[in-house]
Coordinates of C-alpha atoms and ligand atoms in Angstrom, one line a residue:
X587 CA 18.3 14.1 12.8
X588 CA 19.3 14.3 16.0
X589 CA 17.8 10.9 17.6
X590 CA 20.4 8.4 16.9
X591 CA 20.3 7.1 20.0
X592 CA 17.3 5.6 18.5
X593 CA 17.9 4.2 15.4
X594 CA 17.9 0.7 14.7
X595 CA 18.8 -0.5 11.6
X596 CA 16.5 -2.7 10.1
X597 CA 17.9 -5.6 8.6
X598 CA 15.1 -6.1 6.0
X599 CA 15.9 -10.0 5.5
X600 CA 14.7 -10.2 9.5
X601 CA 10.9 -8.5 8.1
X602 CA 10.8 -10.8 5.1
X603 CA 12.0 -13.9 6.6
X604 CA 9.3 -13.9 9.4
X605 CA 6.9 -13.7 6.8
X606 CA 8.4 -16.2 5.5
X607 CA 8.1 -18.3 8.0
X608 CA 3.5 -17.3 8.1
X609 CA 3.3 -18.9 5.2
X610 CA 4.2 -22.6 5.8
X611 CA 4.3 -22.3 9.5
X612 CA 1.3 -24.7 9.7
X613 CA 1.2 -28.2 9.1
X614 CA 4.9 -28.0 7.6
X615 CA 5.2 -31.0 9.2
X616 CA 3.1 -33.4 7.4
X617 CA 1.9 -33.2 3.6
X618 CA -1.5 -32.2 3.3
X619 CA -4.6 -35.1 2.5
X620 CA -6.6 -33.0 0.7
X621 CA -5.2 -29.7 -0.1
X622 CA -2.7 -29.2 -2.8
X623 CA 0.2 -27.4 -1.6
X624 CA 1.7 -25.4 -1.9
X625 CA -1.6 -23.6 -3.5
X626 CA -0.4 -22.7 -7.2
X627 CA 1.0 -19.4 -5.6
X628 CA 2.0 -18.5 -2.2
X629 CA 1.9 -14.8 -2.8
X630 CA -0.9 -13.1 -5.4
X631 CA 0.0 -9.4 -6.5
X632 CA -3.0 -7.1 -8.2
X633 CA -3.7 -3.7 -8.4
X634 CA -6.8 -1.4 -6.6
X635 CA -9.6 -2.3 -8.6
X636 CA -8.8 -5.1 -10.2
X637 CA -9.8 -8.4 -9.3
X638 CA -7.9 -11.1 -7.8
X639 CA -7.8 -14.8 -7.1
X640 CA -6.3 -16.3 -4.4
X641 CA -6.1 -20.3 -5.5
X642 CA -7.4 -22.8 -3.0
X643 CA -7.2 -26.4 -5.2
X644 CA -8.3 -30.0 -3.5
X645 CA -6.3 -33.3 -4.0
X646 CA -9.1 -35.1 -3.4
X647 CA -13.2 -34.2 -2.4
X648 CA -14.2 -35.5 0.7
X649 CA -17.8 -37.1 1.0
X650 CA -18.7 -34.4 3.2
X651 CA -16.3 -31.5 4.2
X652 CA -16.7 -27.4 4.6
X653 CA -14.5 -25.0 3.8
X654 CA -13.5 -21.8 5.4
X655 CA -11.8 -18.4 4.0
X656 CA -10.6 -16.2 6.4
X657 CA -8.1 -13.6 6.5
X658 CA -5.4 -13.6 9.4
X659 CA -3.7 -10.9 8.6
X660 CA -3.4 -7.8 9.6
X661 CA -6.1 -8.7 12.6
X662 CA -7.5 -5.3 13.3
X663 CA -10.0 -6.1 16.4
X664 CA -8.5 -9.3 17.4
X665 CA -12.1 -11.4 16.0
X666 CA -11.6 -14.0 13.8
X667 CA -12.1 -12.5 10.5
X668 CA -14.3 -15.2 8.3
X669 CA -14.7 -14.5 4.8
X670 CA -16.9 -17.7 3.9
X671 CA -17.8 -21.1 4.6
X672 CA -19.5 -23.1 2.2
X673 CA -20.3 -27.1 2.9
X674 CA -19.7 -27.8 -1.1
X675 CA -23.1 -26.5 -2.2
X676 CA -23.5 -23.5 -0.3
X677 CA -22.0 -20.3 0.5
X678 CA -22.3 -18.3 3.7
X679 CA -20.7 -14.9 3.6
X680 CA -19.9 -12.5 6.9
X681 CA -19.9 -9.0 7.4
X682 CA -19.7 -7.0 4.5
X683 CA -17.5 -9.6 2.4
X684 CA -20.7 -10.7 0.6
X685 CA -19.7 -7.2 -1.6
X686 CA -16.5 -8.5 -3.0
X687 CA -15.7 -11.9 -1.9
X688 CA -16.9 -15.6 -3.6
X689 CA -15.8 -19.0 -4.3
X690 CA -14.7 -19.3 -8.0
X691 CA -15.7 -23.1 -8.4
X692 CA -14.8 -23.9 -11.7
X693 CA -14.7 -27.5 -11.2
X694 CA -15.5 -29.8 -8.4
X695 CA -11.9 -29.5 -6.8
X696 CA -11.9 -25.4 -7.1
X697 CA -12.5 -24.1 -3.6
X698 CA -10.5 -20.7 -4.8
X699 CA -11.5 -17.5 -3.5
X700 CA -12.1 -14.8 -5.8
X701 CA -12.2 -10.9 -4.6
X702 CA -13.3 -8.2 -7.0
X703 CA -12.8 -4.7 -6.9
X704 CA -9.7 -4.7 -4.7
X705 CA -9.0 -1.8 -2.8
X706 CA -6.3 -0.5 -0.6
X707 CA -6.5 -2.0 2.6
X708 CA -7.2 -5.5 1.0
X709 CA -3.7 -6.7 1.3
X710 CA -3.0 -9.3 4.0
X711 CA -2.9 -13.0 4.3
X712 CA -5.8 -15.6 3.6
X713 CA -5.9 -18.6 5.0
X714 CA -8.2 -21.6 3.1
X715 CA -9.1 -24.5 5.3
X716 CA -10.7 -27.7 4.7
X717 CA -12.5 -29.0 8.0
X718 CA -13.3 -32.7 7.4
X719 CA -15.2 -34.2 10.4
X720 CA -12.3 -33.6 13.2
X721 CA -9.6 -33.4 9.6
X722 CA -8.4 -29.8 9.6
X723 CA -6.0 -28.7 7.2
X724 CA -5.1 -25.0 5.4
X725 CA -2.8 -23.3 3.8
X726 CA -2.1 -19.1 3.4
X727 CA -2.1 -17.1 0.6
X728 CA -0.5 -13.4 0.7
X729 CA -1.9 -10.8 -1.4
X730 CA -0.2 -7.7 -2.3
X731 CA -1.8 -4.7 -3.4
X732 CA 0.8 -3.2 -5.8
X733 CA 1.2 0.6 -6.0
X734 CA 3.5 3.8 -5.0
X735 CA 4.7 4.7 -1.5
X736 CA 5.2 8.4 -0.8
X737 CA 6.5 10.4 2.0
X738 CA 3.9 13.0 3.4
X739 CA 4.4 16.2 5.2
X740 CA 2.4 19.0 6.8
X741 CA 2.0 22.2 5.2
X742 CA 2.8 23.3 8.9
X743 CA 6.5 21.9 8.3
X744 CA 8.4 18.5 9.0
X745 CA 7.6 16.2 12.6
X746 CA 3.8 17.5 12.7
X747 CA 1.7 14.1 12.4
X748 CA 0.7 12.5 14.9
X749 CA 0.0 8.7 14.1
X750 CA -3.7 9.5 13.6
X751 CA -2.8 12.5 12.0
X752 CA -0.7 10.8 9.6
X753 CA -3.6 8.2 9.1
X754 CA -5.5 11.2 8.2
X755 CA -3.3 12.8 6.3
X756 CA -2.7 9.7 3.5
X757 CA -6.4 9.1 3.2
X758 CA -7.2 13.3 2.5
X759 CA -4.6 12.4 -0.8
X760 CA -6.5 9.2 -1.7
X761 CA -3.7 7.0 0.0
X762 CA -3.4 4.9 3.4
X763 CA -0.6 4.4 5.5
X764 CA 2.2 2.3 3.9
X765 CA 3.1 -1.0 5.3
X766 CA 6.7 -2.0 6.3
X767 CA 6.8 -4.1 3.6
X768 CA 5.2 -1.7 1.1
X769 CA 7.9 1.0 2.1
X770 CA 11.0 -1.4 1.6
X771 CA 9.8 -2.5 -1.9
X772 CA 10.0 1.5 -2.9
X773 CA 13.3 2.0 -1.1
X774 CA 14.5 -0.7 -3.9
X775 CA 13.0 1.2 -6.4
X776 CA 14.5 4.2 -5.3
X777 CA 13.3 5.9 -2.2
X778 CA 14.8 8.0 -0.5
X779 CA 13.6 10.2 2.4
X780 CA 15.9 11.7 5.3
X781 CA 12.9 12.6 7.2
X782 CA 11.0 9.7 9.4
X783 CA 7.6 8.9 9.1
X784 CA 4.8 6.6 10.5
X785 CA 3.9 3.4 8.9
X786 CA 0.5 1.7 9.3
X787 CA 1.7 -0.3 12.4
X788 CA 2.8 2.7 14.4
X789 CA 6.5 2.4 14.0
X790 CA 8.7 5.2 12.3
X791 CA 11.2 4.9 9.6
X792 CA 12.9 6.6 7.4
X793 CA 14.5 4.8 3.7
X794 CA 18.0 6.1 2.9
X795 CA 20.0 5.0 -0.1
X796 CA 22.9 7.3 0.1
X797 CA 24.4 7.3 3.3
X798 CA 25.7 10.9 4.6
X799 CA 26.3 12.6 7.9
X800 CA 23.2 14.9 7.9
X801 CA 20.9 11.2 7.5
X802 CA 22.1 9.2 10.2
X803 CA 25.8 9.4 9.9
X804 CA 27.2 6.5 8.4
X805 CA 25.2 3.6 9.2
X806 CA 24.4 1.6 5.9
X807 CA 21.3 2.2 3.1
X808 CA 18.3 0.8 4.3
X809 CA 15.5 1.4 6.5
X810 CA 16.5 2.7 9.3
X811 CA 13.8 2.3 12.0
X812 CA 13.1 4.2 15.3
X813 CA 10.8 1.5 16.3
X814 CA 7.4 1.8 17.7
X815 CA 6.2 5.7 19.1
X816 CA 3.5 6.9 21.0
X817 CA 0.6 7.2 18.4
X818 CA -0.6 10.9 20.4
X819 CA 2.6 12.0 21.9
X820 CA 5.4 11.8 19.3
X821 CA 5.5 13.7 15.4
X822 CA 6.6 12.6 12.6
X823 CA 6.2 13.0 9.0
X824 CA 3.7 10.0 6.8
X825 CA 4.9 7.5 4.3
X826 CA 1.4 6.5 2.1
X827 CA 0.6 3.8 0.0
X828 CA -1.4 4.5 -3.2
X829 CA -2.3 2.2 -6.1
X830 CA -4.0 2.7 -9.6
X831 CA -6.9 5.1 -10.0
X832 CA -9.8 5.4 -12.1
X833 CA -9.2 8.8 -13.6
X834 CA -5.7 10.3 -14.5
X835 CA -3.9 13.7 -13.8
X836 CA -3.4 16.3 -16.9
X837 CA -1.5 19.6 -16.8
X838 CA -2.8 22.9 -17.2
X839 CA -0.4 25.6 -18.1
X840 CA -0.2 28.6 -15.8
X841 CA 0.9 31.5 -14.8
X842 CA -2.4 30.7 -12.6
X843 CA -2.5 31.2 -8.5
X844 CA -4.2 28.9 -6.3
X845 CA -7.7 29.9 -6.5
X846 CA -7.0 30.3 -10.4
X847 CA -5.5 27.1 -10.4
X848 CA -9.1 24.9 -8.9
X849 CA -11.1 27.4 -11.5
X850 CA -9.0 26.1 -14.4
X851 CA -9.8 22.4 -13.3
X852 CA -13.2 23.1 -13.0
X853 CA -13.9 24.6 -15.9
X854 CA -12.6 20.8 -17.2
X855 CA -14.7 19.3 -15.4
X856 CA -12.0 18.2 -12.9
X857 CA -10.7 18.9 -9.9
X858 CA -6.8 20.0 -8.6
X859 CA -5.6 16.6 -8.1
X860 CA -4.7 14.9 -4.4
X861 CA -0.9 14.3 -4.0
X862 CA -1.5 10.4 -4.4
X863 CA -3.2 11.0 -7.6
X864 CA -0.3 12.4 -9.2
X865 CA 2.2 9.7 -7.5
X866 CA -0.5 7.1 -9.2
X867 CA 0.0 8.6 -12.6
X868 CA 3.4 9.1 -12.9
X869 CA 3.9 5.3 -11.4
X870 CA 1.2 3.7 -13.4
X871 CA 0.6 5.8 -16.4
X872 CA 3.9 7.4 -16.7
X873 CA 3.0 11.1 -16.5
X874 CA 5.7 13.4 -17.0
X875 CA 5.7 17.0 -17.0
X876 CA 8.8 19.7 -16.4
X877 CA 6.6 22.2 -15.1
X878 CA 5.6 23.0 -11.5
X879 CA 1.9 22.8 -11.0
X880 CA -0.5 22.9 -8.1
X881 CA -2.0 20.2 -6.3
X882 CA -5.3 20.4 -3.8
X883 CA -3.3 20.5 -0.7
X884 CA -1.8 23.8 -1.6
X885 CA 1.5 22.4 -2.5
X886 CA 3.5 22.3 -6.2
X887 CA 4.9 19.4 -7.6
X888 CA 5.9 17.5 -11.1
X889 CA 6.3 14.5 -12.1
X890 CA 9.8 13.3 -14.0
X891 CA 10.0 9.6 -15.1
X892 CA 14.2 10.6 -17.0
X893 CA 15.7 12.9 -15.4
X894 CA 17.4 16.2 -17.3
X895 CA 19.8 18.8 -16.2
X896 CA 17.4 21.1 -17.5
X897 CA 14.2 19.9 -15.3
X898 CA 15.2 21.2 -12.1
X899 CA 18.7 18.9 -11.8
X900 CA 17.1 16.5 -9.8
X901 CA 19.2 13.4 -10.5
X902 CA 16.7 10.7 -10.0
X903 CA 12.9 10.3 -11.2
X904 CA 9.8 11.0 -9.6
X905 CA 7.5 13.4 -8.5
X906 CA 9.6 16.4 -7.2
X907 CA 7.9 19.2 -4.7
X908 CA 8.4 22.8 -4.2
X909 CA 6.4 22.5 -1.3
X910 CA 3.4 24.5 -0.1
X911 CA 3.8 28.4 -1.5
X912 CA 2.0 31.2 -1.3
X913 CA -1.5 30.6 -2.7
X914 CA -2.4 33.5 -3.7
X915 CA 1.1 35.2 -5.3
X916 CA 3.0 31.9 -6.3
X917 CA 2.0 31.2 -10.3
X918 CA 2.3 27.7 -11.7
X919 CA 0.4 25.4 -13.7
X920 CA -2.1 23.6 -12.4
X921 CA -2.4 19.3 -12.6
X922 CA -6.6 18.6 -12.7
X923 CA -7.5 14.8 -12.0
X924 CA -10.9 13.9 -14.0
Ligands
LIG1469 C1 -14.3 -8.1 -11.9 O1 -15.4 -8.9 -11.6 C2 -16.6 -8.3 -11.8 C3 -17.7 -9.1 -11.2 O2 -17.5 -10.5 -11.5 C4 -16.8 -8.1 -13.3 O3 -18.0 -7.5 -13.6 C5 -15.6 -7.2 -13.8 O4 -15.7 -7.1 -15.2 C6 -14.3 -7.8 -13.4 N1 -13.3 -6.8 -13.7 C7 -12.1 -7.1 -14.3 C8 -11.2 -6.0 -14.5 O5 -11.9 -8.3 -14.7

């Protein structure tokens, strides 16, 4: 890495004490009339395709009041983005929230919002206000999509993505772009990456754990961060954000090639499973296999969960890659996703 002129280190309190701050930020100042706060939970964590409720409880019902789900953040097109409003009886949905969203209601002072079928990009912030005549009052609920964030690199070699390109990139291997937040929870978990990549709000980072001269000298573990980079101009690498899947990854032994490899899957009626397939697996369902097998981007990779002398030496677990190889003379096994 030769741009240390532009590496800041990320002090990760800094991220996480702004967000901090979202949460209560509004009417900190005075205790809520009719809202119960804080809401049960400030922060709701579920898994893609589950379903999830984000708790909105009131003190008291107002004679005559509406209320209003919206999500604040992230804010993609700058509109306000309204989930529901409801006067009490009922419900008015917007856009294409009438699919998944609706108020859960199990008693007269449930205004909870309930989400099914939660997919990638459904993490953010929620804010549920009560509007009584000119009353106003809300409070935020986070939700986090739990999953796996994994680095991401051309077959054409390191520092080829542009941002879009990186978008594109995580969403061919059934992931999206990782948020900031999403990237430092892995880095506590154990990743470690001394190549830098985009995340979802354009910036570039790179998660070290073991300082060393060839990863940014001797500044400590962390994120480091490069900051904000031209989304068409300036290459990078991808960090992507996965989360459970409805099918699972299996092995089939080789020696196979490439094109072998996609026959043997479907002949199983499966397919040579996407990069964040096999990251969802060996995360959620704790596939582990010491044998090097190819995925549908052309690369090989396996899964470890305890690492042995014996399975390539790697030291730590997860899903190790040989990188992209030859298709048609390199012979592995193959991992299918049905
Ligand atoms: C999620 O909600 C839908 C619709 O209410 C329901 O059919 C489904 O069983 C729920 N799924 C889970 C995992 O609870």
């Amino acid at each position: 890495m030769n741009c240390a002129a532009f590496i800041i280190v990320t002090t990760s309190f800094l991220y996480l004490t702004d967000a901090d701050n979202l949460y209560y930020s509004k009417d900190k100042d005075k205790d809520l009339q009719y809202l119960m706060e804080p809401p049960v939970y400030a922060e709701i964590n579920a898994r893609r395709r589950e379903n999830a409720t984000l708790p909105c409880i009131l003190r008291t019902v107002p004679s005559q009041y509406r209320v209003k789900w919206s999500k604040v953040e992230p804010l993609h097109t700058g509109a306000e983005n309204i989930v529901l409003m409801s006067n009490g009886h009922e419900v008015k949905y917007y856009g294409t929230w009438q699919y998944k969203a609706s108020l859960r209601r199990l008693h007269a002072l449930d205004i909870s919002l309930r989400l099914t079928k939660l997919e990638l990009q459904d993490w953010g912030l929620y804010k549920c206000e009560l509007i009584n005549g000119i009353d106003e009052e809300s409070v935020t609920i986070s939700l986090n999509i739990e999953g796996v964030v994994f680095p991401y690199q051309s077959s054409h070699g390191r520092y080829k993505f542009t941002f879009f390109d990186a978008k594109n990139a995580c969403a061919e291997q059934d992931a999206t772009l990782a948020t900031y937040t999403q990237l430092f929870r892995e880095w506590t978990e154990g990743l470690e990456w001394c190549n830098a990549g985009w995340i979802n709000d354009g910036t570039v980072h790179y998660p070290i754990l073991n300082p060393r001269p060839a990863c940014g000298k001797d500044l400590p573990p962390g994120i480091r961060s490069y900051g904000p980079r031209h989304k068409t101009k300036d290459r990078f690498d991808a960090f992507c954000f996965t989360s459970t899947t409805e099918g699972s990854v299996f092995y089939v032994p080789g020696p196979l090639n490439f094109l072998e490899a996609t026959h043997a899957c479907k002949e199983k009626g499966a397919s040579l499973a996407r990069v964040g397939e096999l990251y969802s697996s060996w995360k959620f369902q704790r596939l582990e296999r010491c044998d090097g097998g190819w995925l549908q981007d052309g690369s090989v990779r396996f899964p470890i969960i305890t690492p042995r002398k014996r399975c390539g030496g790697f030291s730590q677990q997860g899903v190790h890659n040989f990188g992209f190889l030859k298709k048609s003379v390199s012979l592995y096994g193959a991992y299918c996703y049905k």
